[in-house]
């Protein structure tokens, strides 16, 4: 693999965004809720909605990686907003799971979404810290290389 391709994989050149991570998180959860608790679906419709939710979960994971590995040297306001929004979706899912009147399938999915959103927030924070540490290590090594030349 060439150095340019490795650099592109290590640091994304995108600007920080809030709506993409949060929007994909909500769309994934809502699609899963529609598959589970959306009324009387045929088996085919339920399977299609579940597959759509899985595909959106993959897109959500990729977007978390892109946002975490974008090129910025420090933790920013958008990182905090993304983390707080993911944590708030986890709290909202937990609230739905704890309500007494939804069906058991919706309550179980609410718990699953709670754990998923919590894991996504932790994954984003870990990946972002790793990307920042890598960028700082690279800048420190490039400074020391230029000083030794």
Short mmCIF file of N, CA and C in Angstrom, two decimals:
data_model
loop_
_atom_site.label_atom_id
_atom_site.label_comp_id
_atom_site.label_asym_id
_atom_site.label_seq_id
_atom_site.Cartn_x
_atom_site.Cartn_y
_atom_site.Cartn_z
N UNK A 1 0.84 -1.17 0.00
CA UNK A 1 0.00 0.00 0.00
C UNK A 1 0.89 1.24 0.00
N UNK A 2 0.55 2.21 -0.82
CA UNK A 2 1.38 3.40 -0.90
C UNK A 2 1.18 4.29 0.33
N UNK A 3 2.11 5.19 0.54
CA UNK A 3 2.04 6.08 1.70
C UNK A 3 0.84 7.02 1.62
N UNK A 4 0.46 7.43 0.42
CA UNK A 4 -0.68 8.33 0.26
C UNK A 4 -1.96 7.62 0.69
N UNK A 5 -2.13 6.38 0.28
CA UNK A 5 -3.32 5.62 0.65
C UNK A 5 -3.35 5.39 2.15
N UNK A 6 -2.19 5.08 2.75
CA UNK A 6 -2.13 4.89 4.20
C UNK A 6 -2.50 6.18 4.92
N UNK A 7 -2.03 7.31 4.42
CA UNK A 7 -2.35 8.60 5.04
C UNK A 7 -3.84 8.88 4.95
N UNK A 8 -4.47 8.55 3.81
CA UNK A 8 -5.90 8.76 3.67
C UNK A 8 -6.69 7.88 4.63
N UNK A 9 -6.22 6.66 4.87
CA UNK A 9 -6.89 5.78 5.81
C UNK A 9 -6.73 6.27 7.24
N UNK A 10 -5.59 6.85 7.55
CA UNK A 10 -5.32 7.28 8.92
C UNK A 10 -6.10 8.54 9.27
N UNK A 11 -6.09 9.53 8.41
CA UNK A 11 -6.78 10.78 8.76
C UNK A 11 -7.72 11.19 7.64
N UNK A 12 -8.94 11.33 7.98
CA UNK A 12 -9.99 11.77 7.05
C UNK A 12 -9.89 13.28 6.91
N UNK A 13 -10.05 13.79 5.72
CA UNK A 13 -9.92 15.22 5.47
C UNK A 13 -11.25 15.94 5.50
N UNK A 14 -12.21 15.40 6.21
CA UNK A 14 -13.53 16.01 6.26
C UNK A 14 -13.61 17.03 7.38
N UNK A 15 -14.60 17.87 7.25
CA UNK A 15 -14.86 18.83 8.31
C UNK A 15 -15.70 18.16 9.38
N UNK A 16 -15.66 18.64 10.60
CA UNK A 16 -16.48 18.03 11.65
C UNK A 16 -17.97 18.27 11.38
N UNK A 17 -18.75 17.23 11.59
CA UNK A 17 -20.20 17.32 11.37
C UNK A 17 -20.92 16.68 12.54
N UNK A 18 -22.06 17.22 12.85
CA UNK A 18 -22.86 16.69 13.94
C UNK A 18 -24.03 15.88 13.41
N UNK A 19 -24.70 16.37 12.41
CA UNK A 19 -25.93 15.75 11.95
C UNK A 19 -25.78 14.37 11.35
N UNK A 20 -24.63 14.05 10.77
CA UNK A 20 -24.50 12.75 10.11
C UNK A 20 -24.48 11.61 11.12
N UNK A 21 -23.71 11.74 12.17
CA UNK A 21 -23.64 10.67 13.17
C UNK A 21 -24.98 10.54 13.89
N UNK A 22 -25.51 11.64 14.35
CA UNK A 22 -26.76 11.62 15.08
C UNK A 22 -27.93 11.17 14.21
N UNK A 23 -27.97 11.64 12.99
CA UNK A 23 -29.03 11.26 12.07
C UNK A 23 -29.01 9.78 11.73
N UNK A 24 -27.82 9.26 11.46
CA UNK A 24 -27.72 7.83 11.18
C UNK A 24 -28.07 6.99 12.41
N UNK A 25 -27.72 7.48 13.59
CA UNK A 25 -28.08 6.75 14.81
C UNK A 25 -29.59 6.68 14.96
N UNK A 26 -30.26 7.80 14.77
CA UNK A 26 -31.71 7.82 14.90
C UNK A 26 -32.41 7.03 13.80
N UNK A 27 -31.93 7.13 12.58
CA UNK A 27 -32.55 6.39 11.49
C UNK A 27 -32.38 4.88 11.67
N UNK A 28 -31.23 4.47 12.17
CA UNK A 28 -31.01 3.05 12.42
C UNK A 28 -31.96 2.54 13.50
N UNK A 29 -32.06 3.28 14.59
CA UNK A 29 -32.95 2.89 15.68
C UNK A 29 -34.41 2.91 15.26
N UNK A 30 -34.81 3.93 14.52
CA UNK A 30 -36.21 4.03 14.08
C UNK A 30 -36.57 2.92 13.11
N UNK A 31 -35.65 2.56 12.23
CA UNK A 31 -35.91 1.47 11.30
C UNK A 31 -36.04 0.15 12.04
N UNK A 32 -35.19 -0.06 13.03
CA UNK A 32 -35.30 -1.27 13.84
C UNK A 32 -36.63 -1.29 14.61
N UNK A 33 -37.02 -0.14 15.15
CA UNK A 33 -38.31 -0.05 15.85
C UNK A 33 -39.47 -0.34 14.91
N UNK A 34 -39.39 0.16 13.68
CA UNK A 34 -40.46 -0.11 12.71
C UNK A 34 -40.51 -1.59 12.36
N UNK A 35 -39.36 -2.23 12.30
CA UNK A 35 -39.34 -3.66 11.99
C UNK A 35 -39.95 -4.48 13.12
N UNK A 36 -39.69 -4.07 14.35
CA UNK A 36 -40.15 -4.84 15.51
C UNK A 36 -41.56 -4.45 15.93
N UNK A 37 -41.81 -3.18 16.10
CA UNK A 37 -43.07 -2.76 16.70
C UNK A 37 -43.97 -1.98 15.80
N UNK A 38 -43.80 -2.05 14.51
CA UNK A 38 -44.56 -1.22 13.60
C UNK A 38 -45.92 -1.75 13.23
N UNK A 39 -46.45 -2.68 13.94
CA UNK A 39 -47.78 -3.19 13.63
C UNK A 39 -47.70 -4.53 12.94
N UNK A 40 -48.71 -4.79 12.14
CA UNK A 40 -48.82 -6.10 11.48
C UNK A 40 -48.14 -6.04 10.13
N UNK A 41 -46.88 -6.45 10.10
CA UNK A 41 -46.13 -6.53 8.85
C UNK A 41 -46.14 -7.98 8.39
N UNK A 42 -45.92 -8.12 7.11
CA UNK A 42 -45.66 -9.47 6.62
C UNK A 42 -44.25 -9.86 7.04
N UNK A 43 -43.95 -11.12 6.97
CA UNK A 43 -42.62 -11.59 7.32
C UNK A 43 -41.59 -10.97 6.38
N UNK A 44 -41.94 -10.86 5.12
CA UNK A 44 -41.05 -10.27 4.12
C UNK A 44 -40.72 -8.81 4.47
N UNK A 45 -41.73 -8.03 4.83
CA UNK A 45 -41.50 -6.62 5.20
C UNK A 45 -40.65 -6.51 6.45
N UNK A 46 -40.89 -7.37 7.41
CA UNK A 46 -40.10 -7.34 8.64
C UNK A 46 -38.65 -7.67 8.35
N UNK A 47 -38.41 -8.67 7.52
CA UNK A 47 -37.03 -9.05 7.16
C UNK A 47 -36.35 -7.91 6.41
N UNK A 48 -37.06 -7.29 5.47
CA UNK A 48 -36.48 -6.17 4.72
C UNK A 48 -36.14 -5.00 5.64
N UNK A 49 -37.03 -4.67 6.57
CA UNK A 49 -36.75 -3.58 7.51
C UNK A 49 -35.56 -3.93 8.41
N UNK A 50 -35.47 -5.17 8.83
CA UNK A 50 -34.34 -5.58 9.67
C UNK A 50 -33.04 -5.50 8.88
N UNK A 51 -33.05 -5.92 7.62
CA UNK A 51 -31.84 -5.82 6.79
C UNK A 51 -31.47 -4.36 6.53
N UNK A 52 -32.47 -3.52 6.33
CA UNK A 52 -32.21 -2.10 6.16
C UNK A 52 -31.58 -1.52 7.42
N UNK A 53 -32.07 -1.91 8.58
CA UNK A 53 -31.49 -1.43 9.84
C UNK A 53 -30.05 -1.91 9.99
N UNK A 54 -29.76 -3.14 9.58
CA UNK A 54 -28.38 -3.63 9.64
C UNK A 54 -27.46 -2.85 8.69
N UNK A 55 -27.95 -2.57 7.49
CA UNK A 55 -27.16 -1.77 6.55
C UNK A 55 -26.92 -0.36 7.06
N UNK A 56 -27.93 0.22 7.68
CA UNK A 56 -27.77 1.56 8.24
C UNK A 56 -26.84 1.53 9.45
N UNK A 57 -26.85 0.44 10.21
CA UNK A 57 -25.92 0.31 11.34
C UNK A 57 -24.48 0.27 10.82
N UNK A 58 -24.27 -0.37 9.68
CA UNK A 58 -22.93 -0.37 9.09
C UNK A 58 -22.53 1.04 8.65
N UNK A 59 -23.45 1.74 7.99
CA UNK A 59 -23.16 3.12 7.58
C UNK A 59 -22.90 4.00 8.79
N UNK A 60 -23.62 3.77 9.86
CA UNK A 60 -23.44 4.51 11.11
C UNK A 60 -22.04 4.27 11.67
N UNK A 61 -21.59 3.02 11.67
CA UNK A 61 -20.24 2.69 12.15
C UNK A 61 -19.17 3.33 11.28
N UNK A 62 -19.36 3.29 9.97
CA UNK A 62 -18.39 3.92 9.06
C UNK A 62 -18.34 5.43 9.29
N UNK A 63 -19.50 6.05 9.50
CA UNK A 63 -19.52 7.50 9.75
C UNK A 63 -18.86 7.85 11.07
N UNK A 64 -19.03 7.01 12.09
CA UNK A 64 -18.31 7.24 13.35
C UNK A 64 -16.82 7.20 13.11
N UNK A 65 -16.35 6.23 12.33
CA UNK A 65 -14.92 6.13 12.03
C UNK A 65 -14.44 7.35 11.26
N UNK A 66 -15.21 7.79 10.28
CA UNK A 66 -14.82 8.96 9.49
C UNK A 66 -14.74 10.21 10.35
N UNK A 67 -15.74 10.40 11.19
CA UNK A 67 -15.74 11.59 12.05
C UNK A 67 -14.62 11.51 13.09
N UNK A 68 -14.34 10.33 13.58
CA UNK A 68 -13.30 10.18 14.59
C UNK A 68 -11.91 10.38 14.00
N UNK A 69 -11.72 9.98 12.75
CA UNK A 69 -10.39 10.04 12.14
C UNK A 69 -10.19 11.25 11.24
N UNK A 70 -11.07 12.21 11.33
CA UNK A 70 -10.87 13.40 10.50
C UNK A 70 -9.66 14.17 11.02
N UNK A 71 -9.16 15.03 10.18
CA UNK A 71 -7.93 15.74 10.50
C UNK A 71 -8.22 16.97 11.35
N UNK A 72 -8.01 16.85 12.62
CA UNK A 72 -8.10 17.96 13.56
C UNK A 72 -7.20 17.58 14.73
N UNK A 73 -6.43 18.51 15.20
CA UNK A 73 -5.43 18.19 16.19
C UNK A 73 -5.91 18.07 17.62
N UNK A 74 -7.18 18.34 17.87
CA UNK A 74 -7.64 18.30 19.27
C UNK A 74 -9.12 17.96 19.31
N UNK A 75 -9.58 17.68 20.52
CA UNK A 75 -10.99 17.40 20.77
C UNK A 75 -11.75 18.70 20.62
N UNK A 76 -12.79 18.70 19.81
CA UNK A 76 -13.49 19.94 19.54
C UNK A 76 -14.93 19.93 20.02
N UNK A 77 -15.59 21.03 19.77
CA UNK A 77 -16.99 21.20 20.16
C UNK A 77 -17.88 20.17 19.48
N UNK A 78 -17.63 19.90 18.20
CA UNK A 78 -18.45 18.93 17.48
C UNK A 78 -18.27 17.51 18.03
N UNK A 79 -17.08 17.20 18.51
CA UNK A 79 -16.86 15.89 19.13
C UNK A 79 -17.69 15.76 20.40
N UNK A 80 -17.72 16.82 21.17
CA UNK A 80 -18.52 16.81 22.40
C UNK A 80 -20.01 16.68 22.08
N UNK A 81 -20.46 17.40 21.07
CA UNK A 81 -21.88 17.35 20.69
C UNK A 81 -22.24 15.95 20.21
N UNK A 82 -21.39 15.34 19.36
CA UNK A 82 -21.66 13.99 18.89
C UNK A 82 -21.75 13.01 20.05
N UNK A 83 -20.85 13.12 21.00
CA UNK A 83 -20.85 12.22 22.15
C UNK A 83 -22.09 12.42 23.02
N UNK A 84 -22.45 13.67 23.26
CA UNK A 84 -23.63 13.97 24.09
C UNK A 84 -24.91 13.50 23.39
N UNK A 85 -25.00 13.69 22.08
CA UNK A 85 -26.18 13.23 21.36
C UNK A 85 -26.30 11.71 21.40
N UNK A 86 -25.20 11.00 21.20
CA UNK A 86 -25.26 9.54 21.27
C UNK A 86 -25.65 9.08 22.66
N UNK A 87 -25.12 9.74 23.67
CA UNK A 87 -25.50 9.39 25.05
C UNK A 87 -26.97 9.70 25.31
N UNK A 88 -27.47 10.80 24.75
CA UNK A 88 -28.89 11.13 24.97
C UNK A 88 -29.80 10.15 24.25
N UNK A 89 -29.38 9.62 23.07
CA UNK A 89 -30.19 8.61 22.40
C UNK A 89 -30.20 7.33 23.24
N UNK A 90 -29.09 7.04 23.91
CA UNK A 90 -29.06 5.87 24.80
C UNK A 90 -30.04 6.06 25.96
N UNK A 91 -30.07 7.25 26.53
CA UNK A 91 -31.00 7.53 27.63
C UNK A 91 -32.45 7.45 27.13
N UNK A 92 -32.73 7.98 25.96
CA UNK A 92 -34.08 7.92 25.41
C UNK A 92 -34.50 6.47 25.15
N UNK A 93 -33.59 5.67 24.65
CA UNK A 93 -33.90 4.25 24.43
C UNK A 93 -34.14 3.52 25.74
N UNK A 94 -33.36 3.86 26.74
CA UNK A 94 -33.57 3.25 28.05
C UNK A 94 -34.92 3.65 28.63
N UNK A 95 -35.30 4.89 28.42
CA UNK A 95 -36.60 5.36 28.88
C UNK A 95 -37.73 4.58 28.21
N UNK A 96 -37.62 4.36 26.91
CA UNK A 96 -38.63 3.57 26.20
C UNK A 96 -38.66 2.14 26.74
N UNK A 97 -37.49 1.59 27.03
CA UNK A 97 -37.43 0.21 27.53
C UNK A 97 -38.03 0.09 28.93
N UNK A 98 -37.99 1.16 29.70
CA UNK A 98 -38.49 1.10 31.07
C UNK A 98 -39.97 1.44 31.21
N UNK A 99 -40.57 1.96 30.17
CA UNK A 99 -42.00 2.28 30.22
C UNK A 99 -42.83 1.00 30.32
N UNK A 100 -43.91 1.02 31.07
CA UNK A 100 -44.66 -0.22 31.28
C UNK A 100 -45.59 -0.63 30.14
N UNK A 101 -45.97 0.29 29.26
CA UNK A 101 -47.01 -0.03 28.29
C UNK A 101 -46.54 -0.53 26.93
N UNK A 102 -45.28 -0.35 26.48
CA UNK A 102 -44.94 -0.93 25.17
C UNK A 102 -44.90 -2.46 25.24
N UNK A 103 -45.07 -3.10 24.09
CA UNK A 103 -44.95 -4.56 24.07
C UNK A 103 -43.54 -5.00 24.45
N UNK A 104 -43.42 -6.25 24.82
CA UNK A 104 -42.12 -6.79 25.27
C UNK A 104 -41.06 -6.67 24.17
N UNK A 105 -41.44 -6.88 22.92
CA UNK A 105 -40.46 -6.80 21.83
C UNK A 105 -39.88 -5.39 21.70
N UNK A 106 -40.71 -4.38 21.88
CA UNK A 106 -40.25 -2.99 21.80
C UNK A 106 -39.36 -2.67 22.99
N UNK A 107 -39.71 -3.16 24.16
CA UNK A 107 -38.90 -2.92 25.35
C UNK A 107 -37.54 -3.59 25.24
N UNK A 108 -37.51 -4.79 24.68
CA UNK A 108 -36.23 -5.49 24.48
C UNK A 108 -35.37 -4.75 23.46
N UNK A 109 -36.00 -4.29 22.38
CA UNK A 109 -35.26 -3.52 21.38
C UNK A 109 -34.76 -2.21 21.99
N UNK A 110 -35.55 -1.59 22.86
CA UNK A 110 -35.10 -0.38 23.55
C UNK A 110 -33.83 -0.63 24.36
N UNK A 111 -33.79 -1.76 25.04
CA UNK A 111 -32.56 -2.12 25.78
C UNK A 111 -31.40 -2.37 24.84
N UNK A 112 -31.67 -3.07 23.74
CA UNK A 112 -30.61 -3.32 22.75
C UNK A 112 -30.09 -2.01 22.17
N UNK A 113 -30.99 -1.10 21.85
CA UNK A 113 -30.56 0.21 21.34
C UNK A 113 -29.80 1.01 22.39
N UNK A 114 -30.19 0.87 23.67
CA UNK A 114 -29.46 1.54 24.74
C UNK A 114 -28.01 1.10 24.76
N UNK A 115 -27.82 -0.21 24.73
CA UNK A 115 -26.45 -0.73 24.74
C UNK A 115 -25.70 -0.36 23.45
N UNK A 116 -26.40 -0.36 22.33
CA UNK A 116 -25.77 -0.02 21.05
C UNK A 116 -25.33 1.44 21.00
N UNK A 117 -26.21 2.35 21.44
CA UNK A 117 -25.85 3.77 21.44
C UNK A 117 -24.74 4.06 22.44
N UNK A 118 -24.76 3.38 23.58
CA UNK A 118 -23.69 3.56 24.56
C UNK A 118 -22.37 3.06 23.99
N UNK A 119 -22.40 1.91 23.34
CA UNK A 119 -21.18 1.38 22.72
C UNK A 119 -20.70 2.29 21.59
N UNK A 120 -21.62 2.86 20.83
CA UNK A 120 -21.24 3.77 19.75
C UNK A 120 -20.59 5.03 20.30
N UNK A 121 -21.12 5.56 21.39
CA UNK A 121 -20.51 6.74 22.00
C UNK A 121 -19.12 6.41 22.52
N UNK A 122 -18.97 5.28 23.19
CA UNK A 122 -17.65 4.88 23.70
C UNK A 122 -16.68 4.63 22.55
N UNK A 123 -17.16 4.02 21.48
CA UNK A 123 -16.32 3.76 20.31
C UNK A 123 -15.86 5.07 19.67
N UNK A 124 -16.78 6.02 19.55
CA UNK A 124 -16.42 7.32 18.97
C UNK A 124 -15.35 8.01 19.81
N UNK A 125 -15.55 8.02 21.13
CA UNK A 125 -14.58 8.67 22.02
C UNK A 125 -13.22 7.99 21.92
N UNK A 126 -13.20 6.66 21.94
CA UNK A 126 -11.93 5.93 21.87
C UNK A 126 -11.22 6.17 20.54
N UNK A 127 -11.97 6.10 19.43
CA UNK A 127 -11.37 6.32 18.12
C UNK A 127 -10.88 7.76 17.95
N UNK A 128 -11.63 8.70 18.48
CA UNK A 128 -11.22 10.11 18.36
C UNK A 128 -9.95 10.37 19.15
N UNK A 129 -9.88 9.83 20.37
CA UNK A 129 -8.66 9.99 21.17
C UNK A 129 -7.48 9.31 20.49
N UNK A 130 -7.71 8.15 19.90
CA UNK A 130 -6.64 7.45 19.18
C UNK A 130 -6.16 8.27 17.99
N UNK A 131 -7.09 8.87 17.24
CA UNK A 131 -6.72 9.67 16.08
C UNK A 131 -5.95 10.92 16.50
N UNK A 132 -6.37 11.54 17.59
CA UNK A 132 -5.66 12.73 18.08
C UNK A 132 -4.26 12.36 18.53
N UNK A 133 -4.13 11.24 19.25
CA UNK A 133 -2.81 10.80 19.72
C UNK A 133 -1.90 10.46 18.55
N UNK A 134 -2.45 9.83 17.52
CA UNK A 134 -1.66 9.50 16.33
C UNK A 134 -1.20 10.77 15.62
N UNK A 135 -2.09 11.74 15.48
CA UNK A 135 -1.73 13.00 14.82
C UNK A 135 -0.66 13.74 15.61
N UNK A 136 -0.77 13.73 16.93
CA UNK A 136 0.24 14.41 17.75
C UNK A 136 1.57 13.69 17.68
N UNK A 137 1.55 12.36 17.66
CA UNK A 137 2.79 11.60 17.56
C UNK A 137 3.46 11.83 16.21
N UNK A 138 2.66 11.91 15.16
CA UNK A 138 3.23 12.17 13.83
C UNK A 138 3.81 13.56 13.75
N UNK A 139 3.14 14.54 14.33
CA UNK A 139 3.67 15.91 14.28
C UNK A 139 4.93 16.03 15.13
N UNK A 140 4.98 15.32 16.25
CA UNK A 140 6.18 15.33 17.09
C UNK A 140 7.34 14.66 16.38
N UNK A 141 7.07 13.54 15.71
CA UNK A 141 8.15 12.84 15.01
C UNK A 141 8.62 13.63 13.79
N UNK A 142 7.71 14.33 13.10
CA UNK A 142 8.14 15.14 11.95
C UNK A 142 8.95 16.35 12.41
N UNK A 143 8.61 16.91 13.57
CA UNK A 143 9.38 18.03 14.11
C UNK A 143 10.78 17.55 14.51
N UNK A 144 10.86 16.39 15.16
CA UNK A 144 12.16 15.88 15.59
C UNK A 144 13.01 15.46 14.40
N UNK A 145 12.37 14.94 13.33
CA UNK A 145 13.11 14.58 12.12
C UNK A 145 13.67 15.82 11.43
N UNK A 146 12.87 16.88 11.36
CA UNK A 146 13.36 18.10 10.70
C UNK A 146 14.43 18.78 11.54
N UNK A 147 14.36 18.64 12.87
CA UNK A 147 15.38 19.22 13.73
C UNK A 147 16.69 18.46 13.65
N UNK A 148 16.62 17.15 13.40
CA UNK A 148 17.86 16.36 13.33
C UNK A 148 18.53 16.48 11.98
N UNK A 149 17.82 16.96 10.95
CA UNK A 149 18.39 17.10 9.62
C UNK A 149 19.11 18.38 9.53
#
